[in-house]
Amino acid sequence: AQSVTQLDSQVPVFEEAPVELRCNYSSSVSVYLFWYVQYPNQGLQLLLKYLSGSTLVKGINGFEAEFNKSQTSFHLRKPSVHISDTAEYFCAVLYGGSQGNLIFGKGTKLSVKP
Amino acid sequence: GAVVSQHPSWVICKSGTSVKIECRSLDFQATTMFWYRQFPKQSLMLMATSNEGSKATYEQGVEKDKFLINHASLTLSTLTVTSAHPEDSSFYICSARGSRTFTNTGELFFGEGSRLTVL
């Protein structure tokens, strides 16, 4: 079955600390990988995506993620977080090609404290 | 970039009335639109998938007679919550996918969401 697992439902960190939000997915031959961010009472905004090529992808707001095929992971990282990064982060995996099914993880609430 | 707009952002209605939420792709043609429901502090739950000119495909457990979806054009899809009740109060989000020529990455573009409160 296709599934996306975000192991941490909440991640509290202090400002300027590094952070990693974890995402694992069920194995498949063809996947595209995405990270979205959701601020309160807003829709989803694309942070970054992996389609092919370099396994390290850089996104907006200083975030990056690394695709690890052997571990079926796509963890999101930022070396130094800001208060404004406080939001909900969703990992999503597109199975079955560009017109396939987009499966979301349950989300990770990142809380940045001063 | 691709922009998807939802309207209204907030709506409050009385129990028993119907509410329509619009989802528009402003600068591209959306061959497929998706409607999600999001409960507080939870992930997005896919309600239905609609292709332009076709009937929507509903996910298991979603009442198609209660949540009417229309995708009459390549830039507009509507979700109508019929005979709304307090338990229908939620955050509804639409997303749109363009044709292969527009984006071959499968990326979905999301609306801003609509907060429905049924009194």
mmCIF file of C-alpha atoms in Angstrom:
data_model
loop_
_atom_site.group_PDB
_atom_site.id
_atom_site.type_symbol
_atom_site.label_atom_id
_atom_site.label_comp_id
_atom_site.label_asym_id
_atom_site.label_seq_id
_atom_site.Cartn_x
_atom_site.Cartn_y
_atom_site.Cartn_z
ATOM 1 C CA ALA A 1 0.000 0.000 0.000
ATOM 2 C CA GLN A 2 1.122 3.535 -0.688
ATOM 3 C CA SER A 3 1.847 5.475 2.470
ATOM 4 C CA VAL A 4 3.788 8.440 3.758
ATOM 5 C CA THR A 5 4.976 8.569 7.347
ATOM 6 C CA GLN A 6 6.011 11.654 9.235
ATOM 7 C CA LEU A 7 7.378 10.282 12.439
ATOM 8 C CA ASP A 8 7.154 13.448 14.510
ATOM 9 C CA SER A 9 3.819 15.144 15.001
ATOM 10 C CA GLN A 10 5.426 18.061 16.826
ATOM 11 C CA VAL A 11 8.960 19.461 16.805
ATOM 12 C CA PRO A 12 9.792 22.294 19.210
ATOM 13 C CA VAL A 13 13.092 24.079 18.640
ATOM 14 C CA PHE A 14 14.750 27.297 19.690
ATOM 15 C CA GLU A 15 15.382 30.093 17.247
ATOM 16 C CA GLU A 16 18.616 29.783 15.237
ATOM 17 C CA ALA A 17 18.881 26.067 16.011
ATOM 18 C CA PRO A 18 19.004 23.495 13.190
ATOM 19 C CA VAL A 19 15.984 21.336 12.523
ATOM 20 C CA GLU A 20 15.193 18.124 10.677
ATOM 21 C CA LEU A 21 11.664 16.971 9.887
ATOM 22 C CA ARG A 22 11.517 13.331 8.949
ATOM 23 C CA CYS A 23 9.560 11.711 6.153
ATOM 24 C CA ASN A 24 9.524 8.107 5.010
ATOM 25 C CA TYR A 25 7.412 6.573 2.270
ATOM 26 C CA SER A 26 6.500 3.119 1.100
ATOM 27 C CA SER A 27 8.776 1.899 -1.622
ATOM 28 C CA SER A 28 7.857 2.303 -5.246
ATOM 29 C CA VAL A 29 9.608 2.362 -8.575
ATOM 30 C CA SER A 30 8.512 5.823 -9.574
ATOM 31 C CA VAL A 31 7.968 8.588 -7.063
ATOM 32 C CA TYR A 32 8.080 12.325 -6.998
ATOM 33 C CA LEU A 33 8.542 13.898 -3.567
ATOM 34 C CA PHE A 34 7.307 17.192 -2.166
ATOM 35 C CA TRP A 35 7.351 19.229 0.998
ATOM 36 C CA TYR A 36 4.582 21.748 1.633
ATOM 37 C CA VAL A 37 4.206 24.322 4.395
ATOM 38 C CA GLN A 38 0.911 25.499 5.835
ATOM 39 C CA TYR A 39 0.573 28.630 7.938
ATOM 40 C CA PRO A 40 -2.511 28.997 10.166
ATOM 41 C CA ASN A 41 -5.769 29.305 8.255
ATOM 42 C CA GLN A 42 -4.021 29.211 4.914
ATOM 43 C CA GLY A 43 -3.603 26.769 2.073
ATOM 44 C CA LEU A 44 -0.459 24.850 1.267
ATOM 45 C CA GLN A 45 2.661 26.384 -0.214
ATOM 46 C CA LEU A 46 5.289 24.323 -1.990
ATOM 47 C CA LEU A 47 8.668 24.395 -0.236
ATOM 48 C CA LEU A 48 10.603 22.097 -2.536
ATOM 49 C CA LYS A 49 10.308 19.028 -4.703
ATOM 50 C CA TYR A 50 12.400 16.128 -5.932
ATOM 51 C CA LEU A 51 11.763 14.823 -9.415
ATOM 52 C CA SER A 52 15.111 13.373 -10.512
ATOM 53 C CA GLY A 53 18.807 14.180 -10.601
ATOM 54 C CA SER A 54 20.691 15.449 -7.582
ATOM 55 C CA THR A 55 19.405 13.914 -4.396
ATOM 56 C CA LEU A 56 19.858 17.146 -2.467
ATOM 57 C CA VAL A 57 17.228 19.696 -3.349
ATOM 58 C CA LYS A 58 17.030 23.252 -2.162
ATOM 59 C CA GLY A 59 13.797 25.095 -1.644
ATOM 60 C CA ILE A 60 12.476 28.405 -0.470
ATOM 61 C CA ASN A 61 13.120 30.012 2.901
ATOM 62 C CA GLY A 62 16.471 28.242 3.315
ATOM 63 C CA PHE A 63 15.035 24.733 3.476
ATOM 64 C CA GLU A 64 16.567 21.719 1.797
ATOM 65 C CA ALA A 65 15.790 18.031 1.627
ATOM 66 C CA GLU A 66 17.688 14.913 0.693
ATOM 67 C CA PHE A 67 16.224 12.009 -1.218
ATOM 68 C CA ASN A 68 17.531 8.665 0.010
ATOM 69 C CA LYS A 69 16.255 5.878 -2.190
ATOM 70 C CA SER A 70 17.691 3.001 -0.161
ATOM 71 C CA GLN A 71 16.060 4.276 3.012
ATOM 72 C CA THR A 72 12.944 5.566 1.202
ATOM 73 C CA SER A 73 13.285 8.851 3.032
ATOM 74 C CA PHE A 74 12.995 12.515 2.166
ATOM 75 C CA HIS A 75 13.910 14.453 5.305
ATOM 76 C CA LEU A 76 13.576 18.220 5.423
ATOM 77 C CA ARG A 77 16.312 20.334 7.003
ATOM 78 C CA LYS A 78 17.142 23.895 7.826
ATOM 79 C CA PRO A 79 20.454 24.899 9.448
ATOM 80 C CA SER A 80 19.020 27.837 11.396
ATOM 81 C CA VAL A 81 15.315 28.398 11.986
ATOM 82 C CA HIS A 82 13.427 31.622 12.571
ATOM 83 C CA ILE A 83 10.288 32.370 14.526
ATOM 84 C CA SER A 84 8.523 32.841 11.195
ATOM 85 C CA ASP A 85 9.168 29.190 10.313
ATOM 86 C CA THR A 86 6.560 28.155 12.865
ATOM 87 C CA ALA A 87 3.992 26.267 10.787
ATOM 88 C CA GLU A 88 2.720 22.846 9.807
ATOM 89 C CA TYR A 89 4.866 20.923 7.332
ATOM 90 C CA PHE A 90 3.534 18.183 5.096
ATOM 91 C CA CYS A 91 5.513 15.629 3.169
ATOM 92 C CA ALA A 92 3.780 14.330 0.052
ATOM 93 C CA VAL A 93 4.644 11.593 -2.412
ATOM 94 C CA LEU A 94 3.321 11.251 -5.922
ATOM 95 C CA TYR A 95 3.030 7.627 -6.928
ATOM 96 C CA GLY A 96 2.573 6.391 -10.449
ATOM 97 C CA GLY A 97 3.946 9.216 -12.543
ATOM 98 C CA SER A 98 3.019 12.840 -13.020
ATOM 99 C CA GLN A 99 -0.720 12.178 -13.185
ATOM 100 C CA GLY A 100 -0.769 9.703 -10.306
ATOM 101 C CA ASN A 101 -1.958 9.879 -6.717
ATOM 102 C CA LEU A 102 -0.483 12.419 -4.300
ATOM 103 C CA ILE A 103 -0.359 10.955 -0.816
ATOM 104 C CA PHE A 104 0.185 13.229 2.183
ATOM 105 C CA GLY A 105 1.820 12.496 5.493
ATOM 106 C CA LYS A 106 0.008 13.523 8.658
ATOM 107 C CA GLY A 107 2.092 16.636 9.076
ATOM 108 C CA THR A 108 4.656 17.919 11.552
ATOM 109 C CA LYS A 109 4.014 20.999 13.609
ATOM 110 C CA LEU A 110 7.237 23.001 13.870
ATOM 111 C CA SER A 111 7.255 25.439 16.794
ATOM 112 C CA VAL A 112 10.160 27.839 16.967
ATOM 113 C CA LYS A 113 10.693 29.455 20.350
ATOM 114 C CA PRO A 114 12.713 32.588 21.070
ATOM 115 C CA GLY B 1 3.569 30.880 -11.375
ATOM 116 C CA ALA B 2 0.358 28.971 -11.156
ATOM 117 C CA VAL B 3 -2.264 30.525 -8.921
ATOM 118 C CA VAL B 4 -5.335 28.895 -7.481
ATOM 119 C CA SER B 5 -7.897 31.047 -5.759
ATOM 120 C CA GLN B 6 -10.672 29.962 -3.421
ATOM 121 C CA HIS B 7 -13.721 31.927 -2.452
ATOM 122 C CA PRO B 8 -14.986 32.607 0.128
ATOM 123 C CA SER B 9 -12.138 32.412 2.638
ATOM 124 C CA TRP B 10 -14.531 32.373 5.559
ATOM 125 C CA VAL B 11 -18.211 31.508 5.655
ATOM 126 C CA ILE B 12 -20.642 31.152 8.511
ATOM 127 C CA CYS B 13 -24.044 29.657 7.856
ATOM 128 C CA LYS B 14 -27.062 28.333 9.675
ATOM 129 C CA SER B 15 -27.687 24.649 10.018
ATOM 130 C CA GLY B 16 -29.749 23.304 7.147
ATOM 131 C CA THR B 17 -28.590 25.782 4.543
ATOM 132 C CA SER B 18 -26.291 25.094 1.599
ATOM 133 C CA VAL B 19 -22.926 26.681 0.989
ATOM 134 C CA LYS B 20 -20.960 26.901 -2.238
ATOM 135 C CA ILE B 21 -17.185 27.213 -2.357
ATOM 136 C CA GLU B 22 -15.438 28.142 -5.581
ATOM 137 C CA CYS B 23 -11.983 27.131 -6.709
ATOM 138 C CA ARG B 24 -10.434 28.875 -9.694
ATOM 139 C CA SER B 25 -7.165 28.392 -11.517
ATOM 140 C CA LEU B 26 -6.243 31.924 -12.513
ATOM 141 C CA ASP B 27 -3.455 31.485 -15.013
ATOM 142 C CA PHE B 28 -3.614 27.925 -16.209
ATOM 143 C CA GLN B 29 -6.122 25.311 -17.253
ATOM 144 C CA ALA B 30 -6.739 22.763 -14.559
ATOM 145 C CA THR B 31 -7.548 19.396 -16.051
ATOM 146 C CA THR B 32 -7.984 17.914 -12.608
ATOM 147 C CA MET B 33 -9.063 19.481 -9.354
ATOM 148 C CA PHE B 34 -9.008 17.965 -5.914
ATOM 149 C CA TRP B 35 -11.021 18.829 -2.837
ATOM 150 C CA TYR B 36 -9.632 18.220 0.610
ATOM 151 C CA ARG B 37 -11.032 18.575 4.081
ATOM 152 C CA GLN B 38 -8.831 19.347 7.017
ATOM 153 C CA PHE B 39 -9.827 18.911 10.643
ATOM 154 C CA PRO B 40 -8.001 20.899 13.341
ATOM 155 C CA LYS B 41 -4.407 19.793 13.795
ATOM 156 C CA GLN B 42 -4.758 17.023 11.245
ATOM 157 C CA SER B 43 -3.605 16.325 7.743
ATOM 158 C CA LEU B 44 -5.544 16.810 4.567
ATOM 159 C CA MET B 45 -8.195 14.252 3.771
ATOM 160 C CA LEU B 46 -8.931 13.853 0.096
ATOM 161 C CA MET B 47 -12.662 14.087 -0.475
ATOM 162 C CA ALA B 48 -12.943 13.854 -4.227
ATOM 163 C CA THR B 49 -11.200 14.227 -7.538
ATOM 164 C CA SER B 50 -12.864 15.994 -10.428
ATOM 165 C CA ASN B 51 -11.922 16.116 -14.062
ATOM 166 C CA GLU B 52 -13.314 18.820 -16.300
ATOM 167 C CA GLY B 53 -16.557 17.744 -17.871
ATOM 168 C CA SER B 54 -16.810 14.523 -15.885
ATOM 169 C CA LYS B 55 -18.481 13.441 -12.693
ATOM 170 C CA ALA B 56 -16.329 13.664 -9.617
ATOM 171 C CA THR B 57 -14.782 10.572 -8.096
ATOM 172 C CA TYR B 58 -15.435 10.473 -4.368
ATOM 173 C CA GLU B 59 -13.260 8.826 -1.757
ATOM 174 C CA GLN B 60 -14.702 6.117 0.385
ATOM 175 C CA GLY B 61 -16.873 7.475 3.160
ATOM 176 C CA VAL B 62 -17.571 10.819 1.516
ATOM 177 C CA GLU B 63 -21.253 11.421 0.793
ATOM 178 C CA LYS B 64 -21.570 12.543 -2.804
ATOM 179 C CA ASP B 65 -25.113 13.786 -2.280
ATOM 180 C CA LYS B 66 -23.973 15.999 0.543
ATOM 181 C CA PHE B 67 -20.799 17.325 -1.047
ATOM 182 C CA LEU B 68 -21.695 18.232 -4.598
ATOM 183 C CA ILE B 69 -18.751 18.897 -6.865
ATOM 184 C CA ASN B 70 -18.995 20.519 -10.247
ATOM 185 C CA HIS B 71 -16.077 21.009 -12.626
ATOM 186 C CA ALA B 72 -17.787 22.603 -15.576
ATOM 187 C CA SER B 73 -14.792 24.434 -17.008
ATOM 188 C CA LEU B 74 -11.018 24.133 -17.073
ATOM 189 C CA THR B 75 -10.647 26.999 -14.628
ATOM 190 C CA LEU B 76 -13.486 26.508 -12.153
ATOM 191 C CA SER B 77 -14.623 23.827 -9.765
ATOM 192 C CA THR B 78 -17.244 24.267 -7.076
ATOM 193 C CA LEU B 79 -17.976 22.378 -3.880
ATOM 194 C CA THR B 80 -21.479 22.730 -2.485
ATOM 195 C CA VAL B 81 -22.148 21.533 1.038
ATOM 196 C CA THR B 82 -25.844 20.773 1.062
ATOM 197 C CA SER B 83 -28.011 20.960 4.186
ATOM 198 C CA ALA B 84 -24.985 21.816 6.261
ATOM 199 C CA HIS B 85 -24.753 20.727 9.873
ATOM 200 C CA PRO B 86 -22.310 21.709 12.622
ATOM 201 C CA GLU B 87 -20.269 18.558 12.037
ATOM 202 C CA ASP B 88 -19.543 19.835 8.509
ATOM 203 C CA SER B 89 -17.618 22.739 10.002
ATOM 204 C CA SER B 90 -14.095 22.400 8.738
ATOM 205 C CA PHE B 91 -11.356 23.864 6.578
ATOM 206 C CA TYR B 92 -11.834 22.964 2.922
ATOM 207 C CA ILE B 93 -8.931 23.226 0.510
ATOM 208 C CA CYS B 94 -8.898 22.773 -3.228
ATOM 209 C CA SER B 95 -5.951 22.061 -5.451
ATOM 210 C CA ALA B 96 -5.468 21.914 -9.166
ATOM 211 C CA ARG B 97 -3.246 20.084 -11.578
ATOM 212 C CA GLY B 98 -2.552 21.293 -15.070
ATOM 213 C CA SER B 99 -2.117 19.311 -18.215
ATOM 214 C CA ARG B 100 1.108 17.458 -18.994
ATOM 215 C CA THR B 101 2.199 20.297 -21.228
ATOM 216 C CA PHE B 102 1.823 22.737 -18.369
ATOM 217 C CA THR B 103 3.539 20.744 -15.716
ATOM 218 C CA ASN B 104 4.964 17.289 -16.129
ATOM 219 C CA THR B 105 5.933 17.107 -12.487
ATOM 220 C CA GLY B 106 2.546 16.246 -11.063
ATOM 221 C CA GLU B 107 2.738 19.278 -8.834
ATOM 222 C CA LEU B 108 -0.507 20.405 -7.289
ATOM 223 C CA PHE B 109 -1.253 24.071 -6.763
ATOM 224 C CA PHE B 110 -3.344 24.835 -3.709
ATOM 225 C CA GLY B 111 -5.989 27.378 -2.975
ATOM 226 C CA GLU B 112 -5.946 29.438 0.185
ATOM 227 C CA GLY B 113 -8.618 27.348 1.843
ATOM 228 C CA SER B 114 -12.146 28.097 3.006
ATOM 229 C CA ARG B 115 -13.140 27.984 6.655
ATOM 230 C CA LEU B 116 -16.752 26.840 7.032
ATOM 231 C CA THR B 117 -18.562 27.269 10.336
ATOM 232 C CA VAL B 118 -22.075 25.904 10.625
ATOM 233 C CA LEU B 119 -24.080 27.245 13.553
#
